[in-house]
PDB file of C-alpha atoms in Angstrom:
ATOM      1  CA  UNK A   1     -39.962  42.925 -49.017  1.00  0.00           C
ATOM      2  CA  UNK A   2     -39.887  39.695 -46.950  1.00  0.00           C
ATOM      3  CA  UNK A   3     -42.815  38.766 -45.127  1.00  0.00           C
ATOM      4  CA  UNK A   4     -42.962  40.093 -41.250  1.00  0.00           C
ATOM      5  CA  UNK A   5     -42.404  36.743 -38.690  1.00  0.00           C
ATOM      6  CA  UNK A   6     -43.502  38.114 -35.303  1.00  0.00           C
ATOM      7  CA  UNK A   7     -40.833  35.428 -34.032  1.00  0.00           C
ATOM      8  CA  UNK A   8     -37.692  37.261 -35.258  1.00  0.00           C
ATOM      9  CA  UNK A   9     -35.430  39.309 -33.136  1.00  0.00           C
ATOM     10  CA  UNK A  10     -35.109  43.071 -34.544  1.00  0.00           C
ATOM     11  CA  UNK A  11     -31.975  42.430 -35.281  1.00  0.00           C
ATOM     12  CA  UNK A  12     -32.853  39.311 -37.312  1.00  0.00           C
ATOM     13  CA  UNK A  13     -35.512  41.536 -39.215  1.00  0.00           C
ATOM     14  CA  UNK A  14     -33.232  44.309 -39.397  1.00  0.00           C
ATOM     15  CA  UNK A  15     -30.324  41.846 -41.041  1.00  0.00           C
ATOM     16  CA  UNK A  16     -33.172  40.183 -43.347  1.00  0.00           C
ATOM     17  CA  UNK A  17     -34.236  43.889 -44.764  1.00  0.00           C
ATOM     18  CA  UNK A  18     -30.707  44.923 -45.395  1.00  0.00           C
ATOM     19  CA  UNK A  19     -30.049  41.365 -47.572  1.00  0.00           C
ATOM     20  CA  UNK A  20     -33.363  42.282 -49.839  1.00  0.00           C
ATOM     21  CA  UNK A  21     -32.297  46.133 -49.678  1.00  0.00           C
ATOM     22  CA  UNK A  22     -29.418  44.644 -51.440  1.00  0.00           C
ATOM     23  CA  UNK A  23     -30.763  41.973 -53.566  1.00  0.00           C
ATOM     24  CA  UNK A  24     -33.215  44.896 -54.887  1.00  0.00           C
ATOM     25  CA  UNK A  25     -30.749  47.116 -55.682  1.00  0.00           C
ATOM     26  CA  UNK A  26     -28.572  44.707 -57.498  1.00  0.00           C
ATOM     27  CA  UNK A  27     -30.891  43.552 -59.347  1.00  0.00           C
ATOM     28  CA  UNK A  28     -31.841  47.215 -60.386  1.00  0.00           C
ATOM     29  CA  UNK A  29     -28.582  47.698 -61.500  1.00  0.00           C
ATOM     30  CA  UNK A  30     -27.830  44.884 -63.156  1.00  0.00           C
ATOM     31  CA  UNK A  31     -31.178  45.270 -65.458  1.00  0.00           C
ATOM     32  CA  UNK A  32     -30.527  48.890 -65.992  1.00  0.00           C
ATOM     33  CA  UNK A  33     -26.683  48.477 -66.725  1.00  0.00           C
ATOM     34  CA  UNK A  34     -25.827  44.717 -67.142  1.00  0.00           C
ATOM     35  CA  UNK A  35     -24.251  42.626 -64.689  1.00  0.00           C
ATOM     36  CA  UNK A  36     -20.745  43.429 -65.714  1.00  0.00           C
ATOM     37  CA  UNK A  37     -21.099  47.011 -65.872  1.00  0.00           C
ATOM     38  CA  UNK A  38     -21.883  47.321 -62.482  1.00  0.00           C
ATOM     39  CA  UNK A  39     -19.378  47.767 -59.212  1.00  0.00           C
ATOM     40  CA  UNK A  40     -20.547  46.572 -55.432  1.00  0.00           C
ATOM     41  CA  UNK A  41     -20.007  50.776 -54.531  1.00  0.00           C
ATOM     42  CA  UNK A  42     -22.532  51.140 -56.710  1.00  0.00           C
ATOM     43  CA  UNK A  43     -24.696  48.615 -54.949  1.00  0.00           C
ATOM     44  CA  UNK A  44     -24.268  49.829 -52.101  1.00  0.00           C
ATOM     45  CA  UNK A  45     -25.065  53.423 -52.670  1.00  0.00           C
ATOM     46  CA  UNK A  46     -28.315  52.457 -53.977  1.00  0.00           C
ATOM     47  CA  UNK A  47     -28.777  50.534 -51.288  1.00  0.00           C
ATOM     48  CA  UNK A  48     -27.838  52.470 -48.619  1.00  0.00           C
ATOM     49  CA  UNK A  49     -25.250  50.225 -46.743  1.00  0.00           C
ATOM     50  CA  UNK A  50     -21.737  50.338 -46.153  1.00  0.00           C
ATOM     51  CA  UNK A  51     -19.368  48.070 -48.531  1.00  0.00           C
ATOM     52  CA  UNK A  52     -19.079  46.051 -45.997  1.00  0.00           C
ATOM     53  CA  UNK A  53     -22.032  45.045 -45.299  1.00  0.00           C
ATOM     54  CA  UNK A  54     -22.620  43.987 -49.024  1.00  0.00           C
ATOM     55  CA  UNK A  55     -19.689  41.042 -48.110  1.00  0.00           C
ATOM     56  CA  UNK A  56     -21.564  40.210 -45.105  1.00  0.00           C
ATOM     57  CA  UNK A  57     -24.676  39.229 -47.025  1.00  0.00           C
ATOM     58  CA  UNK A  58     -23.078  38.278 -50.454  1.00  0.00           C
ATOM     59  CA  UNK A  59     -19.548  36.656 -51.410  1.00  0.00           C
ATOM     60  CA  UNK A  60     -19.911  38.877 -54.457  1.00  0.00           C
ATOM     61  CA  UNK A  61     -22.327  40.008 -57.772  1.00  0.00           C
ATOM     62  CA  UNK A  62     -22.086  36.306 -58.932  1.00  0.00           C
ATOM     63  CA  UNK A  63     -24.138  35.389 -55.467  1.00  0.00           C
ATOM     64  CA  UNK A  64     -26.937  38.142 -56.029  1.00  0.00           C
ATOM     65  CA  UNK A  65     -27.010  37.180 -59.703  1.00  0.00           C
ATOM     66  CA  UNK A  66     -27.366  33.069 -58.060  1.00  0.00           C
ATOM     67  CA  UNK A  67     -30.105  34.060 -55.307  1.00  0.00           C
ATOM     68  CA  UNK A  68     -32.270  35.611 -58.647  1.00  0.00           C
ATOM     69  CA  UNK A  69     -31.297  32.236 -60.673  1.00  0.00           C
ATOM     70  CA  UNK A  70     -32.664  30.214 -57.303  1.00  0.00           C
ATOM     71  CA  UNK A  71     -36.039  32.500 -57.198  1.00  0.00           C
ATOM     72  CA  UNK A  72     -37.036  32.349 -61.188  1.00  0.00           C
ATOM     73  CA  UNK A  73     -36.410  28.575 -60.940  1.00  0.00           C
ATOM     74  CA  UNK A  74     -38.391  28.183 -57.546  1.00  0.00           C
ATOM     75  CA  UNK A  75     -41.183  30.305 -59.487  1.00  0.00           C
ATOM     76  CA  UNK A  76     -41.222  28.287 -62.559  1.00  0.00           C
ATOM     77  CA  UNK A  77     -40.902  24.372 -60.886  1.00  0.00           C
ATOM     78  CA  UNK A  78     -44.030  25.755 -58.889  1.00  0.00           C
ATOM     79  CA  UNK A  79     -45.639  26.849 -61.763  1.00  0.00           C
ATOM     80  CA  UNK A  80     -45.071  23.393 -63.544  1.00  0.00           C
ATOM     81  CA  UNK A  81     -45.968  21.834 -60.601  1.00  0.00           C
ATOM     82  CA  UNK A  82     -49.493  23.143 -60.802  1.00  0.00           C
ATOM     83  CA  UNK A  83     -49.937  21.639 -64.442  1.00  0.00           C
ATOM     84  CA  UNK A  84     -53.001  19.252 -63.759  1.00  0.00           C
ATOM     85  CA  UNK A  85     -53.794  16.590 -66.000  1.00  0.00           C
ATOM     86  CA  UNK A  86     -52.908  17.498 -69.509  1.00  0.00           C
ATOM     87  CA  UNK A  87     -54.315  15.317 -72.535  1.00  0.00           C
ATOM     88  CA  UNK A  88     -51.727  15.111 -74.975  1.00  0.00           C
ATOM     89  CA  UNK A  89     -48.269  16.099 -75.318  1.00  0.00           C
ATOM     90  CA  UNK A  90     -48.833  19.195 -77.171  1.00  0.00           C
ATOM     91  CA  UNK A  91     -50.878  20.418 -74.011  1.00  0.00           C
ATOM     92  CA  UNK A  92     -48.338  19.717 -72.201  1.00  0.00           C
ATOM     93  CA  UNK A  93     -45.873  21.286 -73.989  1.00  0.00           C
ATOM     94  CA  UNK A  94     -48.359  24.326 -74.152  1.00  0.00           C
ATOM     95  CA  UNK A  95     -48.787  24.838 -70.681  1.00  0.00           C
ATOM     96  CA  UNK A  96     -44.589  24.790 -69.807  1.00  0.00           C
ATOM     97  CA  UNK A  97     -44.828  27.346 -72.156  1.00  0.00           C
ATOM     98  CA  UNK A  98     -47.323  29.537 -70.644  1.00  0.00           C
ATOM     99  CA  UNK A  99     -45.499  28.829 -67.087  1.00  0.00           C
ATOM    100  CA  UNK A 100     -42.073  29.748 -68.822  1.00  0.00           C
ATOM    101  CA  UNK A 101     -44.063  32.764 -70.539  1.00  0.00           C
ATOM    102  CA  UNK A 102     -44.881  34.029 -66.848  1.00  0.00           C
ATOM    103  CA  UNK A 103     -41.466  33.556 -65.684  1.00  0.00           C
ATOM    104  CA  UNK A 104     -39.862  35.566 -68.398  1.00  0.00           C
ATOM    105  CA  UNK A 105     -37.603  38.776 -66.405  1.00  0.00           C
ATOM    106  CA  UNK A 106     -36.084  41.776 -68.134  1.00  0.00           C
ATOM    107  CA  UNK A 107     -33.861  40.241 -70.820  1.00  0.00           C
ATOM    108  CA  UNK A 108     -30.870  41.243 -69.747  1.00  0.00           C
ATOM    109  CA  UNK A 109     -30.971  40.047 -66.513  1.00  0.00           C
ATOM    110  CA  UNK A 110     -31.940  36.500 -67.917  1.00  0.00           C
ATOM    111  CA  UNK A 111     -28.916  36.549 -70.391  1.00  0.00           C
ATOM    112  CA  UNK A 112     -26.413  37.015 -67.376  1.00  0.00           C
ATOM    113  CA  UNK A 113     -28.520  34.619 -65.330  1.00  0.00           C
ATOM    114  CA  UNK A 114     -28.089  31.648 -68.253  1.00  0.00           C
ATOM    115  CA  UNK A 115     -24.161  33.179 -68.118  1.00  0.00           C
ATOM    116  CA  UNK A 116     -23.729  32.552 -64.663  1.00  0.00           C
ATOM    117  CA  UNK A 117     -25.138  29.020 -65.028  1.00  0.00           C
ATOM    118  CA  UNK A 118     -22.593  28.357 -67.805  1.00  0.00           C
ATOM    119  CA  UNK A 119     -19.570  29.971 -66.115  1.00  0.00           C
ATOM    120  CA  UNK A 120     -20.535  28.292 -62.443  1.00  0.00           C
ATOM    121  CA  UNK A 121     -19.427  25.058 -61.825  1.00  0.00           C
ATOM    122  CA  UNK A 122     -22.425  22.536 -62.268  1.00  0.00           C
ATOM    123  CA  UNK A 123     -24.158  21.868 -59.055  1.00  0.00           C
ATOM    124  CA  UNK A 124     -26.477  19.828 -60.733  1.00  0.00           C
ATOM    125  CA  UNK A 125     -26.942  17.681 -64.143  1.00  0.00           C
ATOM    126  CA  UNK A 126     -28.892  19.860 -65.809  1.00  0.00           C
ATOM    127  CA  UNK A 127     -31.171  16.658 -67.022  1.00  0.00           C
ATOM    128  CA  UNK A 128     -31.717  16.271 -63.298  1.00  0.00           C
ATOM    129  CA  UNK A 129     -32.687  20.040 -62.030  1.00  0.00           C
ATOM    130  CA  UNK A 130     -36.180  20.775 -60.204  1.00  0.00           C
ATOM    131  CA  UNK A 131     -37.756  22.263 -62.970  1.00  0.00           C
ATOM    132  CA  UNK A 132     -37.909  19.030 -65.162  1.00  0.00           C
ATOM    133  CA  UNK A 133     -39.066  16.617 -62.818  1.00  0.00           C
ATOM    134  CA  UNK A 134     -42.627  17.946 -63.027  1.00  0.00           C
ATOM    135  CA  UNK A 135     -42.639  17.786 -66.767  1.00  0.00           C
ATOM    136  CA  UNK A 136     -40.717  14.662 -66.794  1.00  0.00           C
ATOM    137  CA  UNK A 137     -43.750  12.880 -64.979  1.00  0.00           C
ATOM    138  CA  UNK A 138     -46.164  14.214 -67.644  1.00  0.00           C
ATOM    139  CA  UNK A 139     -43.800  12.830 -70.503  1.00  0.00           C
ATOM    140  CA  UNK A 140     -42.799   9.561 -68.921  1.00  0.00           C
ATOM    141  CA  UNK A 141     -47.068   8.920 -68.890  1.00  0.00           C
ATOM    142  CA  UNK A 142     -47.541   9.972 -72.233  1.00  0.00           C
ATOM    143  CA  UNK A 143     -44.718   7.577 -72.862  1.00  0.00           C
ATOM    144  CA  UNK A 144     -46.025   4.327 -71.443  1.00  0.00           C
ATOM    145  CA  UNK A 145     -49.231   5.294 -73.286  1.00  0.00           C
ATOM    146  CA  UNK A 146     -47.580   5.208 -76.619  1.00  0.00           C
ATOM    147  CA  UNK A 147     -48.369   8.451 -77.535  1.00  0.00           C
ATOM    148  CA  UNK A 148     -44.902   9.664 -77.671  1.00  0.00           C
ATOM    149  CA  UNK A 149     -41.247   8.474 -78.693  1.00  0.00           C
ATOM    150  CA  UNK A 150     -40.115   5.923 -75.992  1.00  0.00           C
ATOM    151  CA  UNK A 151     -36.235   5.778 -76.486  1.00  0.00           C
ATOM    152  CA  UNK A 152     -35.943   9.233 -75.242  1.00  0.00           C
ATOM    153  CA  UNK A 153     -35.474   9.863 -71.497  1.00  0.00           C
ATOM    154  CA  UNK A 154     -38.108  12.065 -70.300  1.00  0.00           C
ATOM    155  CA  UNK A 155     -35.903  14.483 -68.084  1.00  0.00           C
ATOM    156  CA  UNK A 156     -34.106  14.695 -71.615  1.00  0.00           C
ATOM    157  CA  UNK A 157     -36.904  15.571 -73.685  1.00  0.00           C
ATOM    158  CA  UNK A 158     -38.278  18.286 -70.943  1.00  0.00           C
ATOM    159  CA  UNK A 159     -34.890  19.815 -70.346  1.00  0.00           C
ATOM    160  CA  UNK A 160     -34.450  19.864 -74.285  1.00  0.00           C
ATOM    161  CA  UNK A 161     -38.083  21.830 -74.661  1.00  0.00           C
ATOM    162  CA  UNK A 162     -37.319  24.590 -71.915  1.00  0.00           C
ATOM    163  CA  UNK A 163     -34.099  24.955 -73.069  1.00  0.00           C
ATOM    164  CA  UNK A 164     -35.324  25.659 -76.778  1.00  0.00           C
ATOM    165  CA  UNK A 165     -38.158  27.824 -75.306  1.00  0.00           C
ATOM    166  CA  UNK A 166     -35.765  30.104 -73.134  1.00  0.00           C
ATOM    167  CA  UNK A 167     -33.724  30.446 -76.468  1.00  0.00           C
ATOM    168  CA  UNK A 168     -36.463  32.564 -78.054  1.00  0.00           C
ATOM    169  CA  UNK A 169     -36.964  34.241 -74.786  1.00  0.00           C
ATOM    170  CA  UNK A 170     -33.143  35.624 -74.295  1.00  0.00           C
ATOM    171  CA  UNK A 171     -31.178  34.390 -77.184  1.00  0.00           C
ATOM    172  CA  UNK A 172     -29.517  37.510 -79.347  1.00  0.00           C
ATOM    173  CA  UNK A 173     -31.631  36.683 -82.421  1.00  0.00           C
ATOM    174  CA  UNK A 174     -35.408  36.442 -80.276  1.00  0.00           C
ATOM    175  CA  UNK A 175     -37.831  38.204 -82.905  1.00  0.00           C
ATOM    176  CA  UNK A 176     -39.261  41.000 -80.579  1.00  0.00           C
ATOM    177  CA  UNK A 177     -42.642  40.768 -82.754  1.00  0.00           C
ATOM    178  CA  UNK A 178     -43.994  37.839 -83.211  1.00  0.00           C
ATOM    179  CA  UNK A 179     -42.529  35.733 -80.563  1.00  0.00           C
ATOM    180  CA  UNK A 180     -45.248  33.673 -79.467  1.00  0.00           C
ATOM    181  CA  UNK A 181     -46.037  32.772 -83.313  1.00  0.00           C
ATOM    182  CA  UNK A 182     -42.231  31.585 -83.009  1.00  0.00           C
ATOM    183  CA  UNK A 183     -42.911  29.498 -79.717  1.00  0.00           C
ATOM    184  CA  UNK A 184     -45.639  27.894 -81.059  1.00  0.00           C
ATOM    185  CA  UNK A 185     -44.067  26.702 -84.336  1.00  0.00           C
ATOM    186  CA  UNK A 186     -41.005  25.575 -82.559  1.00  0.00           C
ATOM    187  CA  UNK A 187     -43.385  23.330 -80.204  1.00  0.00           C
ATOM    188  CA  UNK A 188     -45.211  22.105 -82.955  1.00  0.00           C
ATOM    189  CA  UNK A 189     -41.999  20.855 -84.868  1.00  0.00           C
ATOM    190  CA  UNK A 190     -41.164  19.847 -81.128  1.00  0.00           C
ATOM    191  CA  UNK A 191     -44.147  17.775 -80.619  1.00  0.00           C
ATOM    192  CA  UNK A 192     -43.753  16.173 -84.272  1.00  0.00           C
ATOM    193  CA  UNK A 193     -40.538  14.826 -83.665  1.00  0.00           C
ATOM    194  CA  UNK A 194     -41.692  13.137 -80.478  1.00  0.00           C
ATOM    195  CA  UNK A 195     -44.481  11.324 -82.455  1.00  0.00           C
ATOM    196  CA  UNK A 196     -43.827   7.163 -82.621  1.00  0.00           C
TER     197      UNK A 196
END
């Protein structure tokens, strides 16, 4: 529920309750019956709103399905932001994946979430969003240090590593057991072929 500001009209507060109301009950659906599967009425219902209103808060699903892609990546760069000081590489590396770890929504919702960022237009250069700048800092030290590969871009080689990590997380073939024993490995052939 969004957080009570004492300086809001009731009608602001009212029109800020009925856009989560909605964002809630999208999201609901979409994890219970996929993103495709499910109609605005059906929204609505469970939200408790007219159709209309749903258009006066959203364009459409792709916009609900946007706002979640917005909050799991606000989540995560703070996350990453928080990463203090790692000693090597492979701590590094370890401690995206805990943040991605924590991050990690009901499957389904994540698959449509990485297919709305394909079918969207790019807003952004993916080697360029939020959530790599953090890590790219990080890399870009261990870089000048000599303890990595140097003819990599760092945005590259942190966009490359989340990418690979979601992958396990979402991807059809993500062993259920033993995923983190997956993670790991992959990081650790990760972190070998960033080695000088």
């Amino acid at each position: 529920m969004a957080p009570r500001n004492p300086h809001l009209s009731a009608r602001e507060r009212q029109k800020i309750e009925t856009r989560q109301r909605l964002y809630d009950a999208s999201l609901g659906l979409f994890q219970k019956k996929g993103f495709d599967q499910v109609q605005v009425d059906e929204i609505v219902k469970v939200a408790g709103v007219a159709r209309g209103t749903f258009y006066l808060h959203y364009q459409g699903k792709e916009e609900v399905l946007q706002a979640f892609r917005d909050n799991v990546e606000e989540g995560l760069k703070k996350r990453l932001e928080a990463i203090e000081a790692p000693k090597s590489i492979d701590e590094l590396l370890l401690r995206v994946t805990q943040a991605l770890l924590e991050t990690r929504e009901e499957p389904e919702t994540v698959r449509d979430l990485v297919g709305l960022a394909f079918r969207s237009p790019a807003t952004h250069d993916w080697k360029e969003s939020p959530q790599i700048e953090p890590i790219s800092r990080w890399i870009e030290t261990f870089q000048k240090q000599g303890s990595i590969r140097q003819d990599l871009p760092p945005n590259v080689i942190g966009a490359l590593f989340i990418a690979g990590v979601f992958g396990f997380l979402i991807g059809p073939a993500a062993p259920r057991r033993g995923r983190r024993s997956a993670i790991d490995q992959f990081r650790e052939i990760f972190v070998a072929g960033l080695r000088p």
